[in-house]
Amino acid sequence: MKRSLGSSKINTAVFISGTGSNFKNLVKFSCDNKAPIKINLVISNNSNAKGLNFAKKFKIEQRIYKYKNRSEDEKKILKLLKRKKIKLICLAGFMKIISKNFIKKFNGKILNIHPSLLPKYKGLNTHFRVIENKEKFSGCTIHFVTSRLDSGKIILQKKIRVSKNDTPYKLSRKILKEEHALYPKAIMKLFANS
Ligand code: GRF
């Protein structure tokens, strides 16, 4: 994905469902002059998502779509994205599955962050399963979103060692820290030479 020299930043929407620490981190990153993205919109299926407070503080437009009727909500979201000229979606802890149709119709790229070394441990409860299986390593992955869950082309991964005394919670905290470094790096990589 290229930007022409001197062009303005890429309009980006972040989709969240909860804490939104990755969202917050992406907003901070986007404020850097060198960052290729501008965050214009945050979408959530959960009106109580903690991350929305941050959006309010930073005056980023926020919209709630509960996803009770996915196809209706996605139609509305696609319209909004078009109107706001959004060309990049960053999923960051968004707990709803985006439809094949949405992926096909969206005129841009969709990225996701997953807290494991994909293709291992797709889906939920990754840290618990990693510890149960006594894995020596885990990590996080930034990948393109396709219609197959957590299976799109990998952009970047960060591997970390799992300690003997790691609990799922401890591991999640360690990996979250790495996620915050990895998402901006992956975006920079994607728009390199632009
Ligand atoms: C992160 O671990 C991310 O990898 C996963 O959901 C979590 C979201 O955390 N998809 P936060 O809401 O960004 O703090």
mmCIF file of N, CA and C in Angstrom, residues 48-101:
data_model
loop_
_atom_site.group_PDB
_atom_site.id
_atom_site.type_symbol
_atom_site.label_atom_id
_atom_site.label_comp_id
_atom_site.label_asym_id
_atom_site.label_seq_id
_atom_site.Cartn_x
_atom_site.Cartn_y
_atom_site.Cartn_z
ATOM 1 N N ASN A 48 -20.068 0.474 26.535
ATOM 2 C CA ASN A 48 -19.322 0.653 27.791
ATOM 3 C C ASN A 48 -17.821 0.415 27.619
ATOM 4 N N ALA A 49 -17.375 0.247 26.400
ATOM 5 C CA ALA A 49 -15.942 -0.010 26.186
ATOM 6 C C ALA A 49 -15.131 1.144 26.791
ATOM 7 N N LYS A 50 -14.182 0.765 27.630
ATOM 8 C CA LYS A 50 -13.370 1.762 28.341
ATOM 9 C C LYS A 50 -12.641 2.691 27.372
ATOM 10 N N GLY A 51 -12.211 2.118 26.255
ATOM 11 C CA GLY A 51 -11.460 2.879 25.261
ATOM 12 C C GLY A 51 -12.210 4.091 24.728
ATOM 13 N N LEU A 52 -13.528 4.068 24.835
ATOM 14 C CA LEU A 52 -14.319 5.180 24.300
ATOM 15 C C LEU A 52 -14.092 6.473 25.089
ATOM 16 N N ASN A 53 -13.741 6.338 26.363
ATOM 17 C CA ASN A 53 -13.448 7.535 27.170
ATOM 18 C C ASN A 53 -12.259 8.281 26.584
ATOM 19 N N PHE A 54 -11.315 7.508 26.120
ATOM 20 C CA PHE A 54 -10.123 8.095 25.527
ATOM 21 C C PHE A 54 -10.483 8.828 24.227
ATOM 22 N N ALA A 55 -11.384 8.199 23.460
ATOM 23 C CA ALA A 55 -11.822 8.818 22.196
ATOM 24 C C ALA A 55 -12.452 10.185 22.489
ATOM 25 N N LYS A 56 -13.240 10.218 23.548
ATOM 26 C CA LYS A 56 -13.928 11.449 23.932
ATOM 27 C C LYS A 56 -12.900 12.526 24.289
ATOM 28 N N LYS A 57 -11.935 12.111 25.099
ATOM 29 C CA LYS A 57 -10.889 13.034 25.544
ATOM 30 C C LYS A 57 -10.137 13.629 24.353
ATOM 31 N N PHE A 58 -9.870 12.804 23.363
ATOM 32 C CA PHE A 58 -9.100 13.251 22.202
ATOM 33 C C PHE A 58 -9.977 13.718 21.040
ATOM 34 N N LYS A 59 -11.276 13.858 21.327
ATOM 35 C CA LYS A 59 -12.240 14.361 20.346
ATOM 36 C C LYS A 59 -12.216 13.569 19.042
ATOM 37 N N ILE A 60 -12.157 12.250 19.183
ATOM 38 C CA ILE A 60 -12.220 11.380 18.010
ATOM 39 C C ILE A 60 -13.662 10.893 17.898
ATOM 40 N N GLU A 61 -14.226 11.016 16.699
ATOM 41 C CA GLU A 61 -15.624 10.619 16.520
ATOM 42 C C GLU A 61 -15.804 9.144 16.887
ATOM 43 N N GLN A 62 -16.840 8.862 17.667
ATOM 44 C CA GLN A 62 -17.087 7.470 18.043
ATOM 45 C C GLN A 62 -18.499 7.058 17.650
ATOM 46 N N ARG A 63 -18.642 5.823 17.225
ATOM 47 C CA ARG A 63 -19.955 5.300 16.844
ATOM 48 C C ARG A 63 -20.116 3.906 17.432
ATOM 49 N N ILE A 64 -21.331 3.639 17.906
ATOM 50 C CA ILE A 64 -21.632 2.322 18.478
ATOM 51 C C ILE A 64 -22.549 1.564 17.512
ATOM 52 N N TYR A 65 -22.172 0.361 17.175
ATOM 53 C CA TYR A 65 -23.020 -0.552 16.399
ATOM 54 C C TYR A 65 -23.022 -1.860 17.175
ATOM 55 N N LYS A 66 -24.183 -2.224 17.702
ATOM 56 C CA LYS A 66 -24.212 -3.362 18.640
ATOM 57 C C LYS A 66 -24.042 -4.716 17.961
ATOM 58 N N TYR A 67 -24.153 -4.729 16.653
ATOM 59 C CA TYR A 67 -23.995 -5.970 15.892
ATOM 60 C C TYR A 67 -25.091 -6.992 16.209
ATOM 61 N N LYS A 68 -26.274 -6.499 16.647
ATOM 62 C CA LYS A 68 -27.379 -7.444 16.873
ATOM 63 C C LYS A 68 -27.863 -7.934 15.525
ATOM 64 N N ASN A 69 -27.879 -7.025 14.544
ATOM 65 C CA ASN A 69 -28.168 -7.420 13.165
ATOM 66 C C ASN A 69 -26.933 -7.041 12.343
ATOM 67 N N ARG A 70 -26.051 -8.027 12.187
ATOM 68 C CA ARG A 70 -24.745 -7.740 11.599
ATOM 69 C C ARG A 70 -24.841 -7.097 10.218
ATOM 70 N N SER A 71 -25.701 -7.675 9.358
ATOM 71 C CA SER A 71 -25.683 -7.149 7.990
ATOM 72 C C SER A 71 -26.212 -5.714 7.933
ATOM 73 N N GLU A 72 -27.221 -5.403 8.770
ATOM 74 C CA GLU A 72 -27.733 -4.028 8.817
ATOM 75 C C GLU A 72 -26.654 -3.070 9.338
ATOM 76 N N ASP A 73 -26.013 -3.479 10.432
ATOM 77 C CA ASP A 73 -24.982 -2.614 11.025
ATOM 78 C C ASP A 73 -23.816 -2.425 10.066
ATOM 79 N N GLU A 74 -23.426 -3.496 9.413
ATOM 80 C CA GLU A 74 -22.278 -3.379 8.507
ATOM 81 C C GLU A 74 -22.588 -2.476 7.315
ATOM 82 N N LYS A 75 -23.844 -2.502 6.866
ATOM 83 C CA LYS A 75 -24.237 -1.600 5.769
ATOM 84 C C LYS A 75 -24.025 -0.151 6.208
ATOM 85 N N LYS A 76 -24.487 0.136 7.449
ATOM 86 C CA LYS A 76 -24.363 1.507 7.975
ATOM 87 C C LYS A 76 -22.891 1.880 8.149
ATOM 88 N N ILE A 77 -22.114 0.921 8.628
ATOM 89 C CA ILE A 77 -20.686 1.206 8.846
ATOM 90 C C ILE A 77 -19.994 1.497 7.513
ATOM 91 N N LEU A 78 -20.307 0.696 6.489
ATOM 92 C CA LEU A 78 -19.672 0.893 5.179
ATOM 93 C C LEU A 78 -19.988 2.288 4.627
ATOM 94 N N LYS A 79 -21.222 2.710 4.824
ATOM 95 C CA LYS A 79 -21.630 4.049 4.360
ATOM 96 C C LYS A 79 -20.808 5.128 5.059
ATOM 97 N N LEU A 80 -20.700 4.957 6.384
ATOM 98 C CA LEU A 80 -19.957 5.926 7.195
ATOM 99 C C LEU A 80 -18.484 5.971 6.784
ATOM 100 N N LEU A 81 -17.911 4.791 6.565
ATOM 101 C CA LEU A 81 -16.493 4.731 6.185
ATOM 102 C C LEU A 81 -16.269 5.428 4.851
ATOM 103 N N LYS A 82 -17.232 5.246 3.953
ATOM 104 C CA LYS A 82 -17.131 5.872 2.639
ATOM 105 C C LYS A 82 -17.197 7.396 2.779
ATOM 106 N N ARG A 83 -18.170 7.817 3.584
ATOM 107 C CA ARG A 83 -18.358 9.257 3.782
ATOM 108 C C ARG A 83 -17.119 9.894 4.404
ATOM 109 N N LYS A 84 -16.495 9.173 5.314
ATOM 110 C CA LYS A 84 -15.323 9.746 5.996
ATOM 111 C C LYS A 84 -14.007 9.415 5.278
ATOM 112 N N LYS A 85 -14.138 8.814 4.099
ATOM 113 C CA LYS A 85 -12.965 8.470 3.281
ATOM 114 C C LYS A 85 -11.928 7.643 4.047
ATOM 115 N N ILE A 86 -12.432 6.670 4.800
ATOM 116 C CA ILE A 86 -11.543 5.783 5.568
ATOM 117 C C ILE A 86 -10.946 4.747 4.627
ATOM 118 N N LYS A 87 -9.625 4.615 4.687
ATOM 119 C CA LYS A 87 -8.943 3.670 3.787
ATOM 120 C C LYS A 87 -8.234 2.549 4.552
ATOM 121 N N LEU A 88 -8.224 2.662 5.873
ATOM 122 C CA LEU A 88 -7.569 1.625 6.681
ATOM 123 C C LEU A 88 -8.401 1.388 7.940
ATOM 124 N N ILE A 89 -8.630 0.095 8.235
ATOM 125 C CA ILE A 89 -9.295 -0.265 9.496
ATOM 126 C C ILE A 89 -8.292 -1.058 10.323
ATOM 127 N N CYS A 90 -8.143 -0.644 11.576
ATOM 128 C CA CYS A 90 -7.304 -1.410 12.498
ATOM 129 C C CYS A 90 -8.224 -2.030 13.539
ATOM 130 N N LEU A 91 -8.336 -3.338 13.509
ATOM 131 C CA LEU A 91 -9.092 -4.022 14.558
ATOM 132 C C LEU A 91 -8.166 -4.119 15.765
ATOM 133 N N ALA A 92 -8.695 -3.768 16.934
ATOM 134 C CA ALA A 92 -7.868 -3.781 18.143
ATOM 135 C C ALA A 92 -8.738 -4.270 19.302
ATOM 136 N N GLY A 93 -8.807 -5.583 19.427
ATOM 137 C CA GLY A 93 -9.645 -6.155 20.477
ATOM 138 C C GLY A 93 -11.124 -6.050 20.131
ATOM 139 N N PHE A 94 -11.448 -6.105 18.840
ATOM 140 C CA PHE A 94 -12.862 -6.064 18.419
ATOM 141 C C PHE A 94 -13.392 -7.496 18.456
ATOM 142 N N MET A 95 -14.440 -7.710 19.263
ATOM 143 C CA MET A 95 -14.873 -9.073 19.561
ATOM 144 C C MET A 95 -15.981 -9.606 18.649
ATOM 145 N N LYS A 96 -16.251 -8.896 17.559
ATOM 146 C CA LYS A 96 -17.263 -9.386 16.618
ATOM 147 C C LYS A 96 -16.564 -9.843 15.346
ATOM 148 N N ILE A 97 -17.184 -10.821 14.681
ATOM 149 C CA ILE A 97 -16.608 -11.310 13.429
ATOM 150 C C ILE A 97 -17.152 -10.468 12.284
ATOM 151 N N ILE A 98 -16.253 -9.911 11.527
ATOM 152 C CA ILE A 98 -16.629 -9.084 10.373
ATOM 153 C C ILE A 98 -16.968 -10.009 9.205
ATOM 154 N N SER A 99 -18.041 -9.687 8.478
ATOM 155 C CA SER A 99 -18.494 -10.604 7.421
ATOM 156 C C SER A 99 -17.606 -10.545 6.176
ATOM 157 N N LYS A 100 -17.691 -11.627 5.425
ATOM 158 C CA LYS A 100 -16.992 -11.747 4.151
ATOM 159 C C LYS A 100 -17.386 -10.596 3.231
ATOM 160 N N ASN A 101 -18.695 -10.308 3.243
ATOM 161 C CA ASN A 101 -19.239 -9.251 2.403
ATOM 162 C C ASN A 101 -18.629 -7.890 2.758
#
